Amino acid sequence: MLCLPSAASFRPADPAARGALASQQQQQQQQQSLPHPHTLAAQGRLPIPSAAAFRPADPTAQGAIASKQQKMFRMREFDHFVVIDFEATCEKDSRIYPQEIIEFPAVLVDAATGALLSSFRTYVKPRHHPQLTAFCSELTGIQQQQVDGGVDLATALGMHDSWLASAGAAKNRLAVVTWGDWDCKTMLESECSFKCLNKPRYFDQWVNLRIPFEAVFGAGRRNLQEAVREAGLEWDGRLHCGLDDARNTARLLVELMRRGASITITGSLPQPPPPAPEPEPELQLQPQMAPLNHSISWCTGAAATTGGCCYCGVPIRCDMVTTPGPMHGRFFFGCGNWTPTFGPMCHFFLWAA
């Protein structure tokens, strides 16, 4: 029978040697307990290195990464885009005064994913030209019965606001997107002005999609349909149908985002001046009048203090009839865009009380 040596006989006498041997044995046990990387890959589980493994030791590299992250954050300036494309009363080869919105469409786009989340449309009943022209119906596809059953513009603005809220779009984190400046700068602003309506503040600035489009595809005159096709997209729907135009504009927006175009505010309305101080009572030359138009406060001589505008979108003017006759001496309110040569530029007129 052989006499096997005990484990103590293999233990080095030197304490330092014993420590090295124990460390080597521990490492071998750890390697045996860990699965091989190829085994993990076969199981679909690769070891994930710690965050410290990705952290550059060079402070300059750390700063570059931080700068890139900040730039990516700035690129997402908004959570949502709301794309609009109004249709308004019109006539062939002439301009209608005042022009009014008859279709109010919008499409909500997720600014992070480019997903088209929701759409909105309501028809708006025009007040000053309630009967659509044949040219307008043919161009837009909007029928008379649709605007007859529509709402007024103030109600449409409120409905649009409620739709955004129900979709979870925060007003301070969205941007209005249009194809051109006309929708926000001209159409909505002028109609709200002469009708004395308060519109939501997010309509005071917008993204004119022509600008990022030309940054990607180059400058040139194109309508919306031509731009959509140039971007490699198929036009969907009817041209000059407000909702179809808004949907195609939204698809074009998403394509520009995919191509890395910068989508940021390109236009805004000037901020209104601070309100003038109220006149001291002792300086009033005559008592206040009771006007028919509640936007008019008082009138003396040929000057008026007013918060209303004419159809041109400029402050209305007050004047007095000087021609002899039954109306001599009466005050009236008319177009503020008046010159001695051309007279009034629109048909706004209202007798003062």
mmCIF file of C-alpha atoms in Angstrom:
data_model
loop_
_atom_site.group_PDB
_atom_site.id
_atom_site.type_symbol
_atom_site.label_atom_id
_atom_site.label_comp_id
_atom_site.label_asym_id
_atom_site.label_seq_id
_atom_site.Cartn_x
_atom_site.Cartn_y
_atom_site.Cartn_z
ATOM 1 C CA MET A 1 0.000 0.000 0.000
ATOM 2 C CA LEU A 2 1.304 3.386 -1.042
ATOM 3 C CA CYS A 3 1.471 6.129 1.496
ATOM 4 C CA LEU A 4 0.007 9.339 -0.035
ATOM 5 C CA PRO A 5 1.491 12.576 1.173
ATOM 6 C CA SER A 6 -0.894 14.950 2.934
ATOM 7 C CA ALA A 7 -1.832 18.378 1.561
ATOM 8 C CA ALA A 8 0.356 19.913 4.222
ATOM 9 C CA SER A 9 3.393 18.298 2.615
ATOM 10 C CA PHE A 10 2.736 20.389 -0.612
ATOM 11 C CA ARG A 11 2.235 23.646 1.264
ATOM 12 C CA PRO A 12 5.276 25.855 0.780
ATOM 13 C CA ALA A 13 7.075 26.701 3.927
ATOM 14 C CA ASP A 14 7.550 30.298 2.816
ATOM 15 C CA PRO A 15 4.447 32.411 3.722
ATOM 16 C CA ALA A 16 4.885 34.588 0.581
ATOM 17 C CA ALA A 17 4.913 31.485 -1.605
ATOM 18 C CA ARG A 18 1.781 30.220 0.139
ATOM 19 C CA GLY A 19 -0.019 33.533 -0.639
ATOM 20 C CA ALA A 20 0.912 33.360 -4.342
ATOM 21 C CA LEU A 21 -0.312 29.767 -4.552
ATOM 22 C CA ALA A 22 -3.668 30.656 -2.932
ATOM 23 C CA SER A 23 -4.178 33.561 -5.357
ATOM 24 C CA GLN A 24 -3.447 31.314 -8.344
ATOM 25 C CA GLN A 25 -5.953 28.721 -7.154
ATOM 26 C CA GLN A 26 -8.652 31.380 -6.656
ATOM 27 C CA GLN A 27 -8.190 32.671 -10.220
ATOM 28 C CA GLN A 28 -8.484 29.148 -11.625
ATOM 29 C CA GLN A 29 -11.748 28.625 -9.709
ATOM 30 C CA GLN A 30 -13.211 31.897 -11.058
ATOM 31 C CA GLN A 31 -12.277 31.006 -14.639
ATOM 32 C CA GLN A 32 -13.916 27.606 -14.268
ATOM 33 C CA SER A 33 -17.120 29.161 -12.834
ATOM 34 C CA LEU A 34 -17.526 31.713 -15.692
ATOM 35 C CA PRO A 35 -19.063 30.468 -18.978
ATOM 36 C CA HIS A 36 -16.996 30.886 -22.145
ATOM 37 C CA PRO A 37 -17.892 33.942 -24.303
ATOM 38 C CA HIS A 38 -18.791 31.667 -27.214
ATOM 39 C CA THR A 39 -21.244 29.854 -24.917
ATOM 40 C CA LEU A 40 -22.848 33.206 -23.942
ATOM 41 C CA ALA A 41 -23.107 34.224 -27.576
ATOM 42 C CA ALA A 42 -24.805 30.932 -28.409
ATOM 43 C CA GLN A 43 -27.299 31.594 -25.602
ATOM 44 C CA GLY A 44 -27.868 35.174 -26.850
ATOM 45 C CA ARG A 45 -26.325 36.665 -23.689
ATOM 46 C CA LEU A 46 -23.146 38.645 -24.174
ATOM 47 C CA PRO A 47 -21.390 40.089 -21.124
ATOM 48 C CA ILE A 48 -22.093 43.827 -20.802
ATOM 49 C CA PRO A 49 -19.073 45.878 -19.786
ATOM 50 C CA SER A 50 -19.541 48.467 -17.116
ATOM 51 C CA ALA A 51 -20.136 52.142 -17.894
ATOM 52 C CA ALA A 52 -16.623 52.885 -16.730
ATOM 53 C CA ALA A 53 -15.281 50.823 -19.618
ATOM 54 C CA PHE A 54 -16.815 53.319 -22.091
ATOM 55 C CA ARG A 55 -15.722 56.434 -20.242
ATOM 56 C CA PRO A 56 -12.753 58.041 -22.011
ATOM 57 C CA ALA A 57 -9.807 58.728 -19.760
ATOM 58 C CA ASP A 58 -8.927 61.813 -21.799
ATOM 59 C CA PRO A 59 -10.817 64.894 -20.472
ATOM 60 C CA THR A 60 -10.914 66.306 -24.034
ATOM 61 C CA ALA A 61 -12.773 63.215 -25.246
ATOM 62 C CA GLN A 62 -15.187 63.489 -22.318
ATOM 63 C CA GLY A 63 -15.910 67.097 -23.289
ATOM 64 C CA ALA A 64 -16.531 66.126 -26.926
ATOM 65 C CA ILE A 65 -19.079 63.504 -25.872
ATOM 66 C CA ALA A 66 -20.823 65.968 -23.550
ATOM 67 C CA SER A 67 -20.943 68.549 -26.359
ATOM 68 C CA LYS A 68 -22.459 65.994 -28.737
ATOM 69 C CA GLN A 69 -25.102 65.068 -26.170
ATOM 70 C CA GLN A 70 -25.992 68.738 -25.676
ATOM 71 C CA LYS A 71 -26.266 69.201 -29.461
ATOM 72 C CA MET A 72 -28.586 66.203 -29.734
ATOM 73 C CA PHE A 73 -30.734 67.704 -26.964
ATOM 74 C CA ARG A 74 -30.928 71.029 -28.810
ATOM 75 C CA MET A 75 -32.003 69.227 -31.967
ATOM 76 C CA ARG A 76 -35.074 68.102 -30.017
ATOM 77 C CA GLU A 77 -36.211 71.600 -29.233
ATOM 78 C CA PHE A 78 -39.849 70.478 -29.442
ATOM 79 C CA ASP A 79 -41.827 67.421 -28.405
ATOM 80 C CA HIS A 80 -44.450 67.807 -31.138
ATOM 81 C CA PHE A 81 -44.999 69.518 -34.478
ATOM 82 C CA VAL A 82 -48.505 70.564 -35.525
ATOM 83 C CA VAL A 83 -48.776 70.933 -39.306
ATOM 84 C CA ILE A 84 -51.516 73.255 -40.607
ATOM 85 C CA ASP A 85 -52.757 74.271 -44.062
ATOM 86 C CA PHE A 86 -55.748 76.619 -44.115
ATOM 87 C CA GLU A 87 -58.165 76.994 -47.014
ATOM 88 C CA ALA A 88 -59.919 80.341 -47.390
ATOM 89 C CA THR A 89 -62.587 82.115 -49.432
ATOM 90 C CA CYS A 90 -61.272 83.048 -52.865
ATOM 91 C CA GLU A 91 -62.217 84.107 -56.370
ATOM 92 C CA LYS A 92 -60.462 83.625 -59.689
ATOM 93 C CA ASP A 93 -58.214 86.509 -60.780
ATOM 94 C CA SER A 94 -59.368 88.774 -57.942
ATOM 95 C CA ARG A 95 -59.063 89.148 -54.182
ATOM 96 C CA ILE A 96 -61.945 88.906 -51.754
ATOM 97 C CA TYR A 97 -62.154 91.456 -48.890
ATOM 98 C CA PRO A 98 -62.100 90.264 -46.236
ATOM 99 C CA GLN A 99 -60.718 86.780 -46.913
ATOM 100 C CA GLU A 100 -61.832 84.204 -44.317
ATOM 101 C CA ILE A 101 -60.738 80.689 -43.357
ATOM 102 C CA ILE A 102 -63.213 77.976 -44.400
ATOM 103 C CA GLU A 103 -61.196 74.813 -43.581
ATOM 104 C CA PHE A 104 -59.086 74.463 -40.425
ATOM 105 C CA PRO A 105 -56.967 71.253 -40.609
ATOM 106 C CA ALA A 106 -53.987 70.083 -38.531
ATOM 107 C CA VAL A 107 -51.764 66.998 -38.213
ATOM 108 C CA LEU A 108 -49.800 66.206 -35.031
ATOM 109 C CA VAL A 109 -46.293 64.756 -35.471
ATOM 110 C CA ASP A 110 -44.052 63.244 -32.777
ATOM 111 C CA ALA A 111 -40.795 65.227 -32.932
ATOM 112 C CA ALA A 112 -38.754 62.290 -31.579
ATOM 113 C CA THR A 113 -40.027 59.432 -33.736
ATOM 114 C CA GLY A 114 -41.612 61.190 -36.728
ATOM 115 C CA ALA A 115 -44.873 59.307 -36.150
ATOM 116 C CA LEU A 116 -48.088 60.953 -37.366
ATOM 117 C CA LEU A 117 -50.108 60.778 -34.162
ATOM 118 C CA SER A 118 -53.449 62.405 -34.873
ATOM 119 C CA SER A 119 -55.323 64.700 -37.253
ATOM 120 C CA PHE A 120 -57.928 67.428 -36.812
ATOM 121 C CA ARG A 121 -60.314 69.226 -39.150
ATOM 122 C CA THR A 122 -63.296 71.485 -38.847
ATOM 123 C CA TYR A 123 -65.037 73.620 -41.450
ATOM 124 C CA VAL A 124 -65.475 77.306 -40.667
ATOM 125 C CA LYS A 125 -68.487 79.362 -41.683
ATOM 126 C CA PRO A 126 -67.451 82.687 -43.288
ATOM 127 C CA ARG A 127 -69.256 85.727 -41.944
ATOM 128 C CA HIS A 128 -68.698 88.384 -44.626
ATOM 129 C CA HIS A 129 -68.918 86.206 -47.752
ATOM 130 C CA PRO A 130 -71.046 83.235 -46.634
ATOM 131 C CA GLN A 131 -71.708 82.058 -50.204
ATOM 132 C CA LEU A 132 -68.700 80.267 -51.713
ATOM 133 C CA THR A 133 -67.772 81.104 -55.275
ATOM 134 C CA ALA A 134 -67.828 78.365 -57.895
ATOM 135 C CA PHE A 135 -64.065 78.798 -58.321
ATOM 136 C CA CYS A 136 -63.476 78.310 -54.569
ATOM 137 C CA SER A 137 -65.520 75.096 -54.437
ATOM 138 C CA GLU A 138 -63.825 73.731 -57.545
ATOM 139 C CA LEU A 139 -60.327 74.570 -56.251
ATOM 140 C CA THR A 140 -60.700 73.269 -52.696
ATOM 141 C CA GLY A 141 -63.425 70.658 -53.074
ATOM 142 C CA ILE A 142 -65.333 72.312 -50.203
ATOM 143 C CA GLN A 143 -69.092 72.378 -50.734
ATOM 144 C CA GLN A 144 -71.530 75.060 -49.611
ATOM 145 C CA GLN A 145 -73.325 72.745 -47.177
ATOM 146 C CA GLN A 146 -70.019 71.974 -45.424
ATOM 147 C CA VAL A 147 -69.345 75.627 -44.540
ATOM 148 C CA ASP A 148 -73.036 76.238 -43.786
ATOM 149 C CA GLY A 149 -72.703 73.562 -41.084
ATOM 150 C CA GLY A 150 -69.334 74.874 -39.921
ATOM 151 C CA VAL A 151 -68.400 76.823 -36.803
ATOM 152 C CA ASP A 152 -67.097 80.361 -36.388
ATOM 153 C CA LEU A 153 -63.342 80.916 -36.209
ATOM 154 C CA ALA A 154 -63.295 81.500 -32.434
ATOM 155 C CA THR A 155 -64.956 78.114 -31.879
ATOM 156 C CA ALA A 156 -62.556 76.450 -34.325
ATOM 157 C CA LEU A 157 -59.557 77.806 -32.407
ATOM 158 C CA GLY A 158 -61.016 76.456 -29.154
ATOM 159 C CA MET A 159 -61.679 73.044 -30.725
ATOM 160 C CA HIS A 160 -58.107 72.907 -31.995
ATOM 161 C CA ASP A 161 -56.798 73.736 -28.524
ATOM 162 C CA SER A 162 -58.908 70.961 -26.970
ATOM 163 C CA TRP A 163 -57.691 68.470 -29.582
ATOM 164 C CA LEU A 164 -54.042 69.235 -28.751
ATOM 165 C CA ALA A 165 -54.744 68.811 -25.038
ATOM 166 C CA SER A 166 -56.470 65.456 -25.566
ATOM 167 C CA ALA A 167 -53.483 64.274 -27.637
ATOM 168 C CA GLY A 168 -51.098 65.191 -24.796
ATOM 169 C CA ALA A 169 -49.279 67.938 -26.706
ATOM 170 C CA ALA A 170 -47.951 70.633 -24.361
ATOM 171 C CA LYS A 171 -48.385 74.082 -25.898
ATOM 172 C CA ASN A 172 -44.953 75.277 -24.738
ATOM 173 C CA ARG A 173 -43.237 72.260 -26.344
ATOM 174 C CA LEU A 174 -44.745 72.306 -29.833
ATOM 175 C CA ALA A 175 -44.060 74.191 -33.057
ATOM 176 C CA VAL A 176 -46.469 75.036 -35.860
ATOM 177 C CA VAL A 177 -45.238 73.883 -39.284
ATOM 178 C CA THR A 178 -46.498 75.304 -42.589
ATOM 179 C CA TRP A 179 -45.499 75.284 -46.241
ATOM 180 C CA GLY A 180 -44.820 79.009 -46.612
ATOM 181 C CA ASP A 181 -45.580 81.951 -44.316
ATOM 182 C CA TRP A 182 -49.108 82.721 -45.522
ATOM 183 C CA ASP A 183 -51.081 80.578 -43.052
ATOM 184 C CA CYS A 184 -49.796 82.165 -39.814
ATOM 185 C CA LYS A 185 -48.302 85.480 -40.922
ATOM 186 C CA THR A 186 -51.115 86.614 -43.216
ATOM 187 C CA MET A 187 -54.329 84.587 -43.108
ATOM 188 C CA LEU A 188 -54.880 83.707 -39.457
ATOM 189 C CA GLU A 189 -53.333 86.933 -38.150
ATOM 190 C CA SER A 190 -55.398 89.250 -40.369
ATOM 191 C CA GLU A 191 -58.700 87.477 -39.712
ATOM 192 C CA CYS A 192 -58.177 87.363 -35.946
ATOM 193 C CA SER A 193 -57.193 91.023 -36.087
ATOM 194 C CA PHE A 194 -60.251 92.416 -37.874
ATOM 195 C CA LYS A 195 -62.584 90.105 -35.927
ATOM 196 C CA CYS A 196 -60.883 91.076 -32.639
ATOM 197 C CA LEU A 197 -60.164 87.446 -31.686
ATOM 198 C CA ASN A 198 -57.446 86.256 -29.319
ATOM 199 C CA LYS A 199 -55.626 83.286 -30.811
ATOM 200 C CA PRO A 200 -53.249 80.888 -28.977
ATOM 201 C CA ARG A 201 -49.701 82.210 -28.652
ATOM 202 C CA TYR A 202 -48.148 79.190 -30.369
ATOM 203 C CA PHE A 203 -49.527 80.519 -33.684
ATOM 204 C CA ASP A 204 -47.282 83.603 -33.332
ATOM 205 C CA GLN A 205 -44.214 81.661 -34.508
ATOM 206 C CA TRP A 206 -43.838 78.854 -37.004
ATOM 207 C CA VAL A 207 -41.544 76.689 -39.132
ATOM 208 C CA ASN A 208 -41.721 77.504 -42.845
ATOM 209 C CA LEU A 209 -40.831 74.052 -44.223
ATOM 210 C CA ARG A 210 -39.619 75.593 -47.489
ATOM 211 C CA ILE A 211 -36.450 76.728 -45.700
ATOM 212 C CA PRO A 212 -35.188 73.336 -44.425
ATOM 213 C CA PHE A 213 -36.360 71.777 -47.707
ATOM 214 C CA GLU A 214 -34.167 74.143 -49.721
ATOM 215 C CA ALA A 215 -31.272 73.509 -47.333
ATOM 216 C CA VAL A 216 -31.446 69.832 -48.343
ATOM 217 C CA PHE A 217 -32.536 69.985 -52.006
ATOM 218 C CA GLY A 218 -31.346 73.442 -53.071
ATOM 219 C CA ALA A 219 -33.161 76.700 -53.796
ATOM 220 C CA GLY A 220 -35.846 76.946 -56.453
ATOM 221 C CA ARG A 221 -39.527 77.658 -56.986
ATOM 222 C CA ARG A 222 -41.673 74.619 -56.148
ATOM 223 C CA ASN A 223 -45.193 74.162 -54.931
ATOM 224 C CA LEU A 224 -45.969 71.668 -52.178
ATOM 225 C CA GLN A 225 -46.844 68.827 -54.533
ATOM 226 C CA GLU A 226 -43.613 69.277 -56.518
ATOM 227 C CA ALA A 227 -41.561 69.336 -53.298
ATOM 228 C CA VAL A 228 -43.160 66.119 -52.036
ATOM 229 C CA ARG A 229 -42.339 64.313 -55.282
ATOM 230 C CA GLU A 230 -38.806 65.729 -55.410
ATOM 231 C CA ALA A 231 -38.229 64.241 -51.943
ATOM 232 C CA GLY A 232 -39.088 60.804 -53.353
ATOM 233 C CA LEU A 233 -42.600 60.611 -51.868
ATOM 234 C CA GLU A 234 -45.904 59.902 -53.571
ATOM 235 C CA TRP A 235 -48.571 62.582 -53.313
ATOM 236 C CA ASP A 236 -51.564 61.308 -51.352
ATOM 237 C CA GLY A 237 -54.995 62.883 -51.702
ATOM 238 C CA ARG A 238 -56.380 65.979 -53.384
ATOM 239 C CA LEU A 239 -54.329 69.127 -53.918
ATOM 240 C CA HIS A 240 -55.846 72.148 -52.086
ATOM 241 C CA CYS A 241 -57.838 69.935 -49.753
ATOM 242 C CA GLY A 242 -56.599 71.408 -46.490
ATOM 243 C CA LEU A 243 -56.311 68.141 -44.563
ATOM 244 C CA ASP A 244 -54.650 66.296 -47.478
ATOM 245 C CA ASP A 245 -52.184 69.171 -47.910
ATOM 246 C CA ALA A 246 -51.403 69.102 -44.174
ATOM 247 C CA ARG A 247 -50.841 65.341 -44.236
ATOM 248 C CA ASN A 248 -48.485 65.568 -47.208
ATOM 249 C CA THR A 249 -46.629 68.439 -45.534
ATOM 250 C CA ALA A 250 -46.293 66.274 -42.404
ATOM 251 C CA ARG A 251 -44.862 63.390 -44.455
ATOM 252 C CA LEU A 252 -42.403 65.789 -46.076
ATOM 253 C CA LEU A 253 -41.430 67.074 -42.613
ATOM 254 C CA VAL A 254 -40.672 63.522 -41.448
ATOM 255 C CA GLU A 255 -38.575 62.862 -44.562
ATOM 256 C CA LEU A 256 -36.514 66.017 -43.944
ATOM 257 C CA MET A 257 -36.027 64.940 -40.316
ATOM 258 C CA ARG A 258 -34.819 61.549 -41.552
ATOM 259 C CA ARG A 259 -32.297 63.302 -43.807
ATOM 260 C CA GLY A 260 -30.934 65.264 -40.837
ATOM 261 C CA ALA A 261 -32.412 68.683 -41.692
ATOM 262 C CA SER A 262 -32.584 71.207 -38.862
ATOM 263 C CA ILE A 263 -36.238 71.901 -38.002
ATOM 264 C CA THR A 264 -36.389 75.169 -36.095
ATOM 265 C CA ILE A 265 -38.481 78.340 -35.962
ATOM 266 C CA THR A 266 -38.126 80.406 -39.150
ATOM 267 C CA GLY A 267 -40.793 83.109 -38.764
ATOM 268 C CA SER A 268 -42.647 84.990 -36.058
ATOM 269 C CA LEU A 269 -45.000 87.914 -35.582
ATOM 270 C CA PRO A 270 -43.698 91.145 -34.055
ATOM 271 C CA GLN A 271 -44.531 91.490 -30.397
ATOM 272 C CA PRO A 272 -47.293 94.045 -29.771
ATOM 273 C CA PRO A 273 -46.209 97.320 -28.208
ATOM 274 C CA PRO A 274 -47.045 97.886 -24.545
ATOM 275 C CA PRO A 275 -50.488 99.405 -24.023
ATOM 276 C CA ALA A 276 -50.608 103.176 -23.917
ATOM 277 C CA PRO A 277 -51.344 104.683 -20.511
ATOM 278 C CA GLU A 278 -54.942 105.640 -19.957
ATOM 279 C CA PRO A 279 -55.616 109.379 -20.300
ATOM 280 C CA GLU A 280 -56.123 111.364 -17.134
ATOM 281 C CA PRO A 281 -59.804 112.205 -16.528
ATOM 282 C CA GLU A 282 -59.156 115.945 -16.540
ATOM 283 C CA LEU A 283 -57.568 115.746 -19.996
ATOM 284 C CA GLN A 284 -60.625 114.216 -21.698
ATOM 285 C CA LEU A 285 -62.086 116.733 -24.118
ATOM 286 C CA GLN A 286 -65.529 115.136 -24.279
ATOM 287 C CA PRO A 287 -67.323 112.296 -22.469
ATOM 288 C CA GLN A 288 -66.994 108.746 -23.701
ATOM 289 C CA MET A 289 -69.443 107.631 -26.323
ATOM 290 C CA ALA A 290 -71.396 104.387 -26.297
ATOM 291 C CA PRO A 291 -70.101 102.725 -29.480
ATOM 292 C CA LEU A 292 -71.806 100.031 -31.504
ATOM 293 C CA ASN A 293 -68.470 98.265 -31.921
ATOM 294 C CA HIS A 294 -67.319 97.176 -28.437
ATOM 295 C CA SER A 295 -63.674 97.294 -29.566
ATOM 296 C CA ILE A 296 -63.900 101.121 -29.825
ATOM 297 C CA SER A 297 -63.412 103.073 -26.628
ATOM 298 C CA TRP A 298 -63.837 106.757 -27.424
ATOM 299 C CA CYS A 299 -63.523 109.262 -30.238
ATOM 300 C CA THR A 300 -62.752 112.987 -30.268
ATOM 301 C CA GLY A 301 -62.370 115.082 -33.387
ATOM 302 C CA ALA A 302 -60.566 113.002 -36.010
ATOM 303 C CA ALA A 303 -58.709 110.716 -33.576
ATOM 304 C CA ALA A 304 -59.826 107.391 -32.159
ATOM 305 C CA THR A 305 -58.554 105.083 -29.455
ATOM 306 C CA THR A 306 -59.405 101.576 -30.650
ATOM 307 C CA GLY A 307 -58.403 97.968 -30.250
ATOM 308 C CA GLY A 308 -60.122 96.991 -33.538
ATOM 309 C CA CYS A 309 -58.810 96.721 -37.068
ATOM 310 C CA CYS A 310 -60.308 96.950 -40.518
ATOM 311 C CA TYR A 311 -60.285 94.150 -43.078
ATOM 312 C CA CYS A 312 -56.743 95.155 -44.068
ATOM 313 C CA GLY A 313 -55.532 94.248 -40.584
ATOM 314 C CA VAL A 314 -54.547 97.827 -39.644
ATOM 315 C CA PRO A 315 -56.147 99.950 -36.879
ATOM 316 C CA ILE A 316 -59.433 101.512 -37.987
ATOM 317 C CA ARG A 317 -59.733 105.292 -38.230
ATOM 318 C CA CYS A 318 -62.434 107.628 -36.946
ATOM 319 C CA ASP A 319 -63.664 110.602 -38.951
ATOM 320 C CA MET A 320 -66.617 112.991 -39.165
ATOM 321 C CA VAL A 321 -68.947 113.745 -42.056
ATOM 322 C CA THR A 322 -68.268 117.302 -43.221
ATOM 323 C CA THR A 323 -70.483 117.290 -46.313
ATOM 324 C CA PRO A 324 -73.716 119.276 -45.767
ATOM 325 C CA GLY A 325 -76.735 117.000 -45.414
ATOM 326 C CA PRO A 326 -78.632 114.854 -42.886
ATOM 327 C CA MET A 327 -75.444 113.029 -41.813
ATOM 328 C CA HIS A 328 -73.374 116.176 -41.327
ATOM 329 C CA GLY A 329 -71.431 116.088 -38.064
ATOM 330 C CA ARG A 330 -71.834 112.334 -37.491
ATOM 331 C CA PHE A 331 -68.774 110.264 -36.601
ATOM 332 C CA PHE A 332 -67.943 107.022 -38.413
ATOM 333 C CA PHE A 333 -65.223 104.388 -38.423
ATOM 334 C CA GLY A 334 -63.589 103.266 -41.648
ATOM 335 C CA CYS A 335 -60.593 101.590 -43.223
ATOM 336 C CA GLY A 336 -57.331 102.558 -41.547
ATOM 337 C CA ASN A 337 -55.447 101.967 -44.791
ATOM 338 C CA TRP A 338 -56.779 105.209 -46.332
ATOM 339 C CA THR A 339 -54.922 107.695 -48.529
ATOM 340 C CA PRO A 340 -56.182 110.901 -50.223
ATOM 341 C CA THR A 341 -55.179 109.506 -53.619
ATOM 342 C CA PHE A 342 -56.623 105.998 -53.485
ATOM 343 C CA GLY A 343 -59.154 106.319 -50.668
ATOM 344 C CA PRO A 344 -59.926 103.260 -48.482
ATOM 345 C CA MET A 345 -58.281 99.962 -49.405
ATOM 346 C CA CYS A 346 -61.095 97.786 -47.978
ATOM 347 C CA HIS A 347 -64.837 98.127 -47.365
ATOM 348 C CA PHE A 348 -64.891 98.368 -43.571
ATOM 349 C CA PHE A 349 -67.415 101.019 -42.390
ATOM 350 C CA LEU A 350 -69.319 101.548 -39.141
ATOM 351 C CA TRP A 351 -71.316 104.498 -37.830
ATOM 352 C CA ALA A 352 -70.378 105.633 -34.324
ATOM 353 C CA ALA A 353 -73.214 105.788 -31.815
#
